[in-house]
Amino acid sequence: MDIQIVLSLLAQMRQFRPREHWTRQQLEAHQADALRSLREYAYAHSPFYQQFHRGLYDAPLQELPVLTKAMMMEHFDDLVTDRAIRLDEVKAHMRNLIGDERYLDRYRASATSGSSGHPGLFLFNRAEWITVLASFARAREWAGIKFNLPSRVKTATVASTAPFHMSSRVNATAHSWWMPEIRLAASEPLETIVERLNAWQPEVLIAYASMMRILADEQLAGRLQIAPRAVMTSSEVLTEETRRRIVQAWGERLFNQYAATEIGSLAAECEHHRGMHLMEDLVIVEVVDQNNRPVSPGVYGDKLLITVLGSRTQPLIRYELSDSVRLSSDRCPSGHPFRLVDGIQGRVEDVLSFPGEAFGVVQVHPLVFSRIMDTLPVSGWQVIQEADGLHVLLSGVRGEFRDEVLAETLRQALSEQGAIVPRIELQRVESIPKRAAGKAPLIKSNLPRTLPLSDALDSE
Ligand SMILES: [Zn+2]
């Protein structure tokens, strides 16, 4: 345990708290200052940005080119601001990771799981890492779990235990002092998870939404018997039905969080549950359509562009995240200056393509399926597209419903979308298979991708 990290984190939290009382104007002034410093630093130390933003050094943020993950990875060694960093070495470092090791003795690294293609790698120096830790600590504070040294809060996390994952990396630094914690792999048998949670009696329970829904069902069935003060979900779409069940199991203690490997916690719910507040003092968030034009509150964007204000080792300026989020125009009674996100979709869900009845290809949005599937009396579901049709998996089926009625409802919905309706096969299973990272996508395609997602969204 590094007491210096604890002290820095406490100092960082003290710096964070007053920002919740800023006016929007104060927040925007802070963003403008921080952006200026970030760009000055990038232009002085990153050969990539010197080229990428050539002639645009004084241009407004909205006129700068968008940085994709593929571009970032392709130009990694030139993009970072420390000339000692080598991508191949970082990759080797990641492969051998077991604990809180640092690359070149000073950088902590984390990786995306690569569910959307090649993994992205991200490096953090000490100050940057403190900010990542503080963003998670802040999300917990907004969930009512105050961060201070004397209070030790028993936490249980059911997630991926892959050592390169952001949550494992954070845990490797934080473990032992920040919180006594057990980490359970989402891939373990449910019985074991329930047993260990009962024995541990966590005050904070953290899991992906799909796993939390299963645990809520276990609680409602009386097998799981815990009384956490806060229940935190992240990294997956939290559907209405999943939220309802979790609240039924544990009361209004559910706090959703939106975390990303690039930054840590990007947004989190406060006690008013009006959506998730974007941590806009740490990151400038643009919600845009596929042509990178801003979309209005109340409308889902096609992607997010994030500018991570504290990024110095690996500056991220208008970096593209493929998540589709919706800003809320609501004001939260908390008075935070931070805007609210009240919907995230398609975080891991695929848009499925079908041959169209009239012509060409029809793209069917995840919502078409989730609207139907979410109302079923099941603890889990998944729609998988294979070459021979749609495979619909259902787990933990309670109550009566007829498979044929469900299949017919799905056929109708697809037909309304103009798709040639494929074969639909329903299957009741023990549990929904997860990806290596422990997440269970609700809708996925196992067909070879013929269209880039942007084209897919174009034809909507
Ligand atoms: Zn709020």
Coordinates of C-alpha atoms and ligand atoms in Angstrom, one line a residue:
M1 CA 0.0 0.0 0.0
D2 CA 1.2 3.4 -1.0
I3 CA 0.2 6.0 1.6
Q4 CA 1.2 8.8 -0.8
I5 CA -1.5 7.6 -3.2
V6 CA -4.1 7.7 -0.4
L7 CA -3.1 11.2 0.5
S8 CA -3.2 12.4 -3.1
L9 CA -6.5 10.8 -3.6
L10 CA -8.0 12.5 -0.5
A11 CA -6.6 15.8 -1.7
Q12 CA -8.1 15.2 -5.1
M13 CA -11.5 14.5 -3.6
R14 CA -11.3 17.7 -1.6
Q15 CA -10.6 19.5 -4.8
F16 CA -13.5 17.8 -6.6
R17 CA -16.3 18.4 -4.1
P18 CA -16.7 22.2 -4.4
R19 CA -17.1 21.8 -8.2
E20 CA -20.5 20.3 -7.6
H21 CA -21.6 23.8 -6.5
W22 CA -20.1 25.6 -9.5
T23 CA -22.4 27.5 -11.9
R24 CA -22.5 26.3 -15.4
Q25 CA -20.4 29.4 -16.3
Q26 CA -17.7 28.5 -13.8
L27 CA -17.6 25.0 -15.2
E28 CA -17.2 26.2 -18.7
A29 CA -14.4 28.6 -17.8
H30 CA -12.6 25.7 -16.1
Q31 CA -13.1 23.6 -19.2
A32 CA -11.7 26.3 -21.5
D33 CA -8.6 26.8 -19.3
A34 CA -8.0 23.0 -19.0
L35 CA -8.4 22.5 -22.7
R36 CA -5.9 25.3 -23.5
S37 CA -3.3 23.6 -21.3
L38 CA -4.0 20.2 -22.8
R39 CA -3.6 21.5 -26.3
E40 CA -0.4 23.4 -25.5
Y41 CA 1.0 20.3 -23.9
A42 CA 0.0 18.0 -26.8
Y43 CA 1.4 20.5 -29.5
A44 CA 4.7 20.7 -27.6
H45 CA 5.2 17.0 -26.9
S46 CA 3.2 14.9 -29.3
P47 CA 4.6 14.6 -32.9
F48 CA 1.2 13.1 -33.9
Y49 CA -0.9 16.0 -32.7
Q50 CA 1.6 18.5 -34.3
Q51 CA 0.7 16.9 -37.6
F52 CA -2.9 16.0 -36.9
H53 CA -3.9 19.6 -35.8
R54 CA -1.5 21.4 -38.2
G55 CA -3.0 24.8 -39.1
L56 CA -5.7 24.3 -36.5
Y57 CA -3.7 25.2 -33.3
D58 CA -6.0 28.1 -32.6
A59 CA -9.2 26.5 -34.0
P60 CA -12.1 25.9 -31.7
L61 CA -12.5 22.3 -30.4
Q62 CA -15.5 21.6 -32.6
E63 CA -13.4 22.2 -35.7
L64 CA -10.6 19.7 -34.8
P65 CA -10.5 16.3 -36.5
V66 CA -12.0 13.3 -34.7
L67 CA -9.6 10.7 -33.3
T68 CA -10.6 7.1 -33.7
K69 CA -9.3 4.2 -31.8
A70 CA -7.7 2.7 -34.9
M71 CA -5.9 6.0 -35.6
M72 CA -4.7 6.2 -32.0
M73 CA -3.4 2.7 -32.0
E74 CA -1.7 3.1 -35.4
H75 CA 0.2 6.2 -34.3
F76 CA 0.6 5.2 -30.7
D77 CA 4.3 5.8 -30.3
D78 CA 4.0 9.3 -31.9
L79 CA 0.8 10.2 -30.1
V80 CA 2.1 9.7 -26.6
T81 CA 4.2 12.5 -25.1
D82 CA 7.0 10.4 -23.7
R83 CA 9.4 9.3 -26.4
A84 CA 10.5 6.3 -24.2
I85 CA 7.1 4.6 -24.7
R86 CA 6.9 1.8 -27.3
L87 CA 3.6 0.2 -28.2
D88 CA 5.1 -3.3 -28.5
E89 CA 6.6 -3.0 -25.0
V90 CA 3.3 -1.8 -23.6
K91 CA 1.6 -4.9 -25.1
A92 CA 4.2 -7.2 -23.6
H93 CA 3.7 -5.4 -20.3
M94 CA -0.1 -6.0 -20.5
R95 CA 0.3 -9.7 -21.2
N96 CA 2.3 -10.2 -18.1
L97 CA 0.3 -8.1 -15.7
I98 CA -0.7 -9.6 -12.4
G99 CA -1.0 -6.7 -9.9
D100 CA -0.2 -3.0 -9.7
E101 CA 2.9 -3.1 -11.9
R102 CA 3.9 0.0 -13.8
Y103 CA 5.4 0.2 -17.3
L104 CA 8.7 2.1 -17.3
D105 CA 8.2 2.3 -13.5
R106 CA 5.8 5.2 -14.0
Y107 CA 2.8 4.3 -16.1
R108 CA -0.2 2.2 -15.3
A109 CA -1.9 0.7 -18.4
S110 CA -5.3 -0.6 -19.0
A111 CA -7.0 -2.1 -22.1
T112 CA -10.5 -2.3 -23.6
S113 CA -11.7 -5.8 -24.0
G114 CA -11.7 -5.5 -27.7
S115 CA -15.4 -6.5 -28.1
S116 CA -15.6 -3.9 -30.9
G117 CA -12.5 -5.0 -32.8
H118 CA -8.9 -4.4 -31.7
P119 CA -8.3 -3.5 -28.1
G120 CA -7.4 0.1 -27.2
L121 CA -4.5 0.6 -24.8
F122 CA -4.3 3.5 -22.4
L123 CA -1.4 4.7 -20.2
F124 CA -1.7 6.9 -17.1
N125 CA 1.0 8.6 -15.1
R126 CA 0.7 9.0 -11.4
A127 CA -1.4 12.2 -11.5
E128 CA -3.6 10.8 -14.2
W129 CA -4.1 7.6 -12.3
I130 CA -5.1 9.5 -9.2
T131 CA -7.8 11.2 -11.3
V132 CA -9.1 7.9 -12.5
L133 CA -9.3 6.6 -8.9
A134 CA -10.9 9.8 -7.8
S135 CA -13.6 9.6 -10.6
F136 CA -14.6 6.2 -9.2
A137 CA -14.5 7.5 -5.6
R138 CA -16.7 10.4 -6.7
A139 CA -19.3 8.0 -8.2
R140 CA -19.4 6.2 -4.9
E141 CA -19.8 9.5 -3.0
W142 CA -22.7 10.4 -5.3
A143 CA -24.2 7.0 -4.3
G144 CA -23.9 8.1 -0.7
I145 CA -20.7 6.2 0.2
K146 CA -18.5 9.0 1.5
F147 CA -14.8 8.6 0.9
N148 CA -12.6 9.1 3.9
L149 CA -9.8 7.2 5.5
P150 CA -11.4 6.0 8.7
S151 CA -14.5 4.6 7.1
R152 CA -13.9 1.2 5.5
V153 CA -16.7 0.1 3.4
K154 CA -17.1 -3.6 2.6
T155 CA -17.5 -4.0 -1.1
A156 CA -18.2 -6.8 -3.4
T157 CA -17.6 -6.7 -7.2
V158 CA -18.9 -9.3 -9.5
A159 CA -17.2 -8.7 -12.8
S160 CA -14.3 -9.6 -15.1
T161 CA -11.2 -10.5 -13.2
A162 CA -9.0 -10.1 -16.3
P163 CA -6.0 -8.2 -14.9
F164 CA -5.8 -5.7 -17.8
H165 CA -9.4 -4.5 -17.2
M166 CA -9.9 -1.0 -15.8
S167 CA -11.7 -2.3 -12.7
S168 CA -9.0 -4.8 -11.9
R169 CA -6.3 -2.2 -12.4
V170 CA -8.1 0.2 -10.1
N171 CA -8.6 -2.6 -7.6
A172 CA -4.9 -3.5 -7.7
T173 CA -4.0 0.0 -6.6
A174 CA -6.9 0.5 -4.2
H175 CA -7.1 -2.9 -2.6
S176 CA -6.2 -3.2 1.1
W177 CA -6.7 0.3 2.2
W178 CA -9.5 2.0 0.2
M179 CA -11.9 -0.8 0.8
P180 CA -12.0 -4.3 2.0
E181 CA -13.2 -6.0 -1.1
I182 CA -14.0 -9.4 -2.6
R183 CA -13.9 -9.8 -6.3
L184 CA -15.9 -12.6 -7.9
A185 CA -15.7 -13.6 -11.5
A186 CA -19.0 -13.2 -13.2
S187 CA -18.2 -16.6 -14.9
E188 CA -18.2 -18.5 -11.6
P189 CA -21.3 -20.7 -10.9
L190 CA -24.2 -18.6 -9.5
E191 CA -24.4 -20.8 -6.4
T192 CA -20.9 -20.0 -5.5
I193 CA -21.4 -16.2 -6.0
V194 CA -24.5 -16.2 -3.9
E195 CA -22.8 -18.2 -1.1
R196 CA -19.8 -15.9 -1.0
L197 CA -22.0 -12.8 -1.0
N198 CA -24.1 -14.1 1.8
A199 CA -20.9 -14.8 3.8
W200 CA -19.4 -11.4 3.1
Q201 CA -22.5 -9.2 3.5
P202 CA -21.2 -6.3 1.3
E203 CA -22.2 -2.7 2.0
V204 CA -21.6 -1.9 -1.6
L205 CA -22.4 -4.3 -4.4
I206 CA -21.0 -3.6 -7.9
A207 CA -21.8 -5.7 -11.0
Y208 CA -22.7 -5.5 -14.7
A209 CA -26.4 -4.9 -15.2
S210 CA -27.1 -8.4 -16.5
M211 CA -25.4 -9.9 -13.5
M212 CA -27.2 -7.6 -11.1
R213 CA -30.5 -8.6 -12.5
I214 CA -29.7 -12.2 -11.8
L215 CA -28.6 -11.4 -8.3
A216 CA -31.8 -9.3 -7.7
D217 CA -33.8 -12.4 -8.7
E218 CA -31.7 -14.5 -6.3
Q219 CA -32.5 -11.9 -3.6
L220 CA -36.2 -11.9 -4.4
A221 CA -36.2 -15.7 -4.3
G222 CA -34.7 -15.6 -0.8
R223 CA -31.5 -17.4 -1.7
L224 CA -29.4 -14.3 -1.6
Q225 CA -29.8 -12.4 1.6
I226 CA -27.8 -9.2 1.7
A227 CA -28.6 -5.6 2.5
P228 CA -26.2 -3.3 0.7
R229 CA -26.3 0.5 1.2
A230 CA -25.6 1.0 -2.5
V231 CA -26.0 -1.2 -5.5
M232 CA -23.9 0.0 -8.5
T233 CA -24.2 -1.1 -12.1
S234 CA -22.0 -0.2 -15.0
S235 CA -20.7 -1.1 -18.4
E236 CA -24.0 -2.4 -19.8
V237 CA -27.3 -1.1 -20.8
L238 CA -29.5 -0.9 -17.8
T239 CA -33.0 -1.6 -19.1
E240 CA -36.2 -0.4 -17.3
E241 CA -37.1 -3.9 -16.3
T242 CA -33.7 -4.7 -14.8
R243 CA -33.9 -1.4 -12.9
R244 CA -37.3 -2.3 -11.6
R245 CA -36.2 -5.7 -10.3
I246 CA -33.1 -4.4 -8.6
V247 CA -35.2 -1.7 -6.9
Q248 CA -37.7 -4.4 -5.9
A249 CA -34.9 -6.4 -4.4
W250 CA -33.0 -3.7 -2.5
G251 CA -35.0 -0.5 -2.6
E252 CA -34.0 2.8 -4.2
R253 CA -30.3 2.2 -3.7
L254 CA -29.5 1.6 -7.3
F255 CA -26.9 3.9 -8.8
N256 CA -25.9 3.4 -12.4
Q257 CA -22.5 4.4 -13.6
Y258 CA -21.0 4.9 -17.0
A259 CA -17.3 4.0 -16.9
A260 CA -14.8 3.8 -19.8
T261 CA -11.3 2.5 -19.9
E262 CA -10.1 5.8 -21.4
I263 CA -11.0 7.9 -18.4
G264 CA -12.4 5.9 -15.5
S265 CA -15.9 7.0 -14.4
L266 CA -17.4 9.2 -17.1
A267 CA -20.8 9.7 -15.5
A268 CA -22.7 8.6 -12.5
E269 CA -26.1 8.8 -10.8
C270 CA -26.7 11.0 -7.8
E271 CA -29.3 10.4 -5.1
H272 CA -32.0 12.0 -7.1
H273 CA -31.8 9.3 -9.8
R274 CA -32.6 11.7 -12.7
G275 CA -29.9 10.1 -14.9
M276 CA -26.1 10.1 -14.8
H277 CA -24.2 13.3 -14.3
L278 CA -21.3 13.7 -16.8
M279 CA -18.0 14.5 -15.0
E280 CA -17.6 17.5 -17.1
D281 CA -14.8 19.0 -15.0
L282 CA -12.7 16.1 -16.1
V283 CA -13.8 15.6 -19.7
I284 CA -15.5 17.6 -22.4
V285 CA -18.3 15.4 -23.9
E286 CA -19.8 16.0 -27.3
V287 CA -22.9 13.9 -28.2
V288 CA -22.9 13.8 -32.0
D289 CA -24.4 12.2 -35.0
Q290 CA -22.4 10.1 -37.5
N291 CA -21.2 13.3 -39.2
N292 CA -19.9 14.6 -35.9
R293 CA -22.6 17.3 -35.6
P294 CA -24.0 17.9 -32.2
V295 CA -27.4 16.4 -31.4
S296 CA -29.9 18.1 -29.0
P297 CA -30.9 16.8 -25.6
G298 CA -33.7 14.2 -25.8
V299 CA -32.2 12.7 -28.9
Y300 CA -29.8 9.7 -29.1
G301 CA -26.5 10.5 -30.7
D302 CA -24.6 8.0 -32.8
K303 CA -21.4 8.4 -30.8
L304 CA -19.6 10.5 -28.2
L305 CA -16.5 12.6 -28.7
I306 CA -14.5 12.9 -25.5
T307 CA -11.7 15.3 -24.7
V308 CA -9.9 14.1 -21.5
L309 CA -8.8 17.4 -19.9
G310 CA -6.1 15.9 -17.6
S311 CA -4.6 13.6 -20.3
R312 CA -0.9 14.3 -20.8
T313 CA 0.8 10.9 -21.3
Q314 CA -1.7 10.0 -24.1
P315 CA -3.7 13.1 -24.9
L316 CA -7.2 12.4 -26.0
I317 CA -8.8 15.2 -27.9
R318 CA -12.1 14.5 -29.6
Y319 CA -11.6 10.8 -29.2
E320 CA -14.5 8.8 -30.5
L321 CA -16.5 6.4 -28.4
S322 CA -19.1 4.3 -30.2
D323 CA -21.7 4.6 -27.4
S324 CA -25.1 6.1 -28.3
V325 CA -26.2 8.3 -25.4
R326 CA -29.0 10.8 -24.9
L327 CA -28.6 14.0 -22.9
S328 CA -31.4 15.1 -20.7
S329 CA -32.7 18.6 -20.7
D330 CA -33.9 18.1 -17.1
R331 CA -32.4 20.0 -14.2
C332 CA -31.5 17.8 -11.2
P333 CA -32.5 19.1 -7.8
S334 CA -28.9 18.5 -6.6
G335 CA -27.9 21.7 -8.5
H336 CA -24.8 20.1 -10.1
P337 CA -23.6 22.0 -13.1
F338 CA -22.9 18.7 -14.7
R339 CA -25.3 17.7 -17.5
L340 CA -27.4 14.5 -17.2
V341 CA -27.3 11.5 -19.5
D342 CA -30.7 9.7 -19.2
G343 CA -30.2 7.0 -21.7
I344 CA -27.4 4.8 -23.1
Q345 CA -28.1 2.2 -25.8
G346 CA -26.1 -0.1 -27.9
R347 CA -23.1 -0.2 -25.5
V348 CA -22.5 -3.8 -26.4
E349 CA -25.6 -4.5 -28.5
D350 CA -25.3 -5.0 -32.2
V351 CA -27.5 -3.5 -34.8
L352 CA -28.7 -6.6 -36.7
S353 CA -28.9 -6.5 -40.5
F354 CA -31.5 -8.4 -42.5
P355 CA -32.3 -8.6 -46.2
G356 CA -35.2 -6.2 -46.8
E357 CA -38.6 -7.1 -48.2
A358 CA -38.5 -4.3 -50.7
F359 CA -34.8 -4.0 -51.5
G360 CA -31.3 -4.0 -50.0
V361 CA -30.6 -4.4 -46.3
V362 CA -32.7 -3.4 -43.3
Q363 CA -31.0 -2.5 -40.1
V364 CA -32.9 -3.4 -36.9
H365 CA -32.1 -1.4 -33.9
P366 CA -31.5 -3.1 -30.5
L367 CA -34.5 -1.3 -29.1
V368 CA -36.9 -3.2 -31.4
F369 CA -35.9 -6.4 -29.5
S370 CA -35.4 -5.0 -26.0
R371 CA -38.9 -3.5 -26.0
I372 CA -40.4 -7.0 -26.5
M373 CA -37.9 -9.1 -24.5
D374 CA -37.6 -6.8 -21.5
T375 CA -41.2 -7.5 -20.5
L376 CA -40.8 -11.3 -20.2
P377 CA -40.9 -13.0 -16.8
V378 CA -37.3 -14.2 -17.2
S379 CA -34.0 -13.4 -15.4
G380 CA -32.0 -13.2 -18.6
W381 CA -32.4 -13.1 -22.4
Q382 CA -30.2 -12.9 -25.5
V383 CA -30.9 -12.6 -29.2
I384 CA -28.2 -14.0 -31.4
Q385 CA -28.2 -13.8 -35.1
E386 CA -26.7 -16.8 -36.9
A387 CA -26.6 -17.7 -40.6
D388 CA -29.6 -19.9 -40.1
G389 CA -31.7 -17.3 -38.3
L390 CA -32.3 -15.8 -34.9
H391 CA -31.6 -17.8 -31.8
V392 CA -33.4 -16.4 -28.7
L393 CA -32.1 -17.6 -25.4
L394 CA -34.1 -17.3 -22.2
S395 CA -32.9 -18.1 -18.7
G396 CA -34.6 -18.3 -15.4
V397 CA -38.1 -18.4 -16.9
R398 CA -40.8 -17.8 -14.2
G399 CA -44.4 -17.8 -14.8
E400 CA -46.3 -18.9 -17.9
F401 CA -45.8 -17.7 -21.4
R402 CA -46.0 -19.4 -24.7
D403 CA -42.9 -19.5 -26.9
E404 CA -45.0 -19.4 -30.0
V405 CA -46.6 -16.1 -28.9
L406 CA -43.2 -14.6 -28.3
A407 CA -41.8 -15.9 -31.7
E408 CA -44.9 -14.4 -33.4
T409 CA -44.4 -11.0 -31.7
L410 CA -40.8 -10.9 -32.8
R411 CA -41.8 -11.9 -36.4
Q412 CA -44.3 -9.1 -36.5
A413 CA -41.8 -6.5 -35.2
L414 CA -39.2 -7.5 -37.8
S415 CA -41.8 -7.4 -40.5
E416 CA -42.8 -3.9 -39.5
Q417 CA -39.2 -2.9 -39.9
G418 CA -39.4 -4.1 -43.5
A419 CA -37.1 -7.1 -43.0
I420 CA -37.6 -10.5 -44.6
V421 CA -38.4 -12.5 -41.4
P422 CA -35.8 -15.1 -40.6
R423 CA -36.3 -18.4 -38.8
I424 CA -36.7 -17.8 -35.1
E425 CA -35.7 -20.4 -32.6
L426 CA -36.4 -20.1 -28.9
Q427 CA -34.3 -22.0 -26.4
R428 CA -34.6 -22.1 -22.6
V429 CA -31.1 -22.3 -21.0
E430 CA -29.6 -22.5 -17.6
S431 CA -27.7 -19.3 -18.0
I432 CA -26.8 -16.7 -20.7
P433 CA -23.3 -17.2 -22.0
K434 CA -21.0 -14.3 -21.3
R435 CA -18.1 -12.9 -23.3
A436 CA -14.6 -13.3 -22.0
A437 CA -14.8 -10.0 -20.2
G438 CA -17.9 -11.3 -18.3
K439 CA -20.4 -9.1 -20.0
A440 CA -23.5 -10.6 -21.6
P441 CA -24.6 -8.7 -24.7
L442 CA -28.3 -8.7 -25.1
I443 CA -28.3 -8.7 -28.8
K444 CA -25.4 -9.9 -30.9
S445 CA -24.6 -10.9 -34.5
N446 CA -22.4 -13.8 -35.3
L447 CA -22.6 -13.1 -39.0
P448 CA -19.5 -11.7 -40.6
R449 CA -19.8 -7.9 -40.7
T450 CA -20.5 -6.8 -44.2
L451 CA -21.3 -3.2 -43.4
P452 CA -19.4 -0.8 -41.1
L453 CA -21.7 0.4 -38.3
S454 CA -21.8 4.0 -39.6
D455 CA -23.2 2.7 -42.9
A456 CA -25.6 0.6 -41.0
L457 CA -26.9 3.6 -39.1
D458 CA -27.1 5.6 -42.3
S459 CA -29.8 3.5 -43.8
E460 CA -32.1 3.8 -40.7
Ligands
ZN1 ZN -28.4 14.6 -9.7

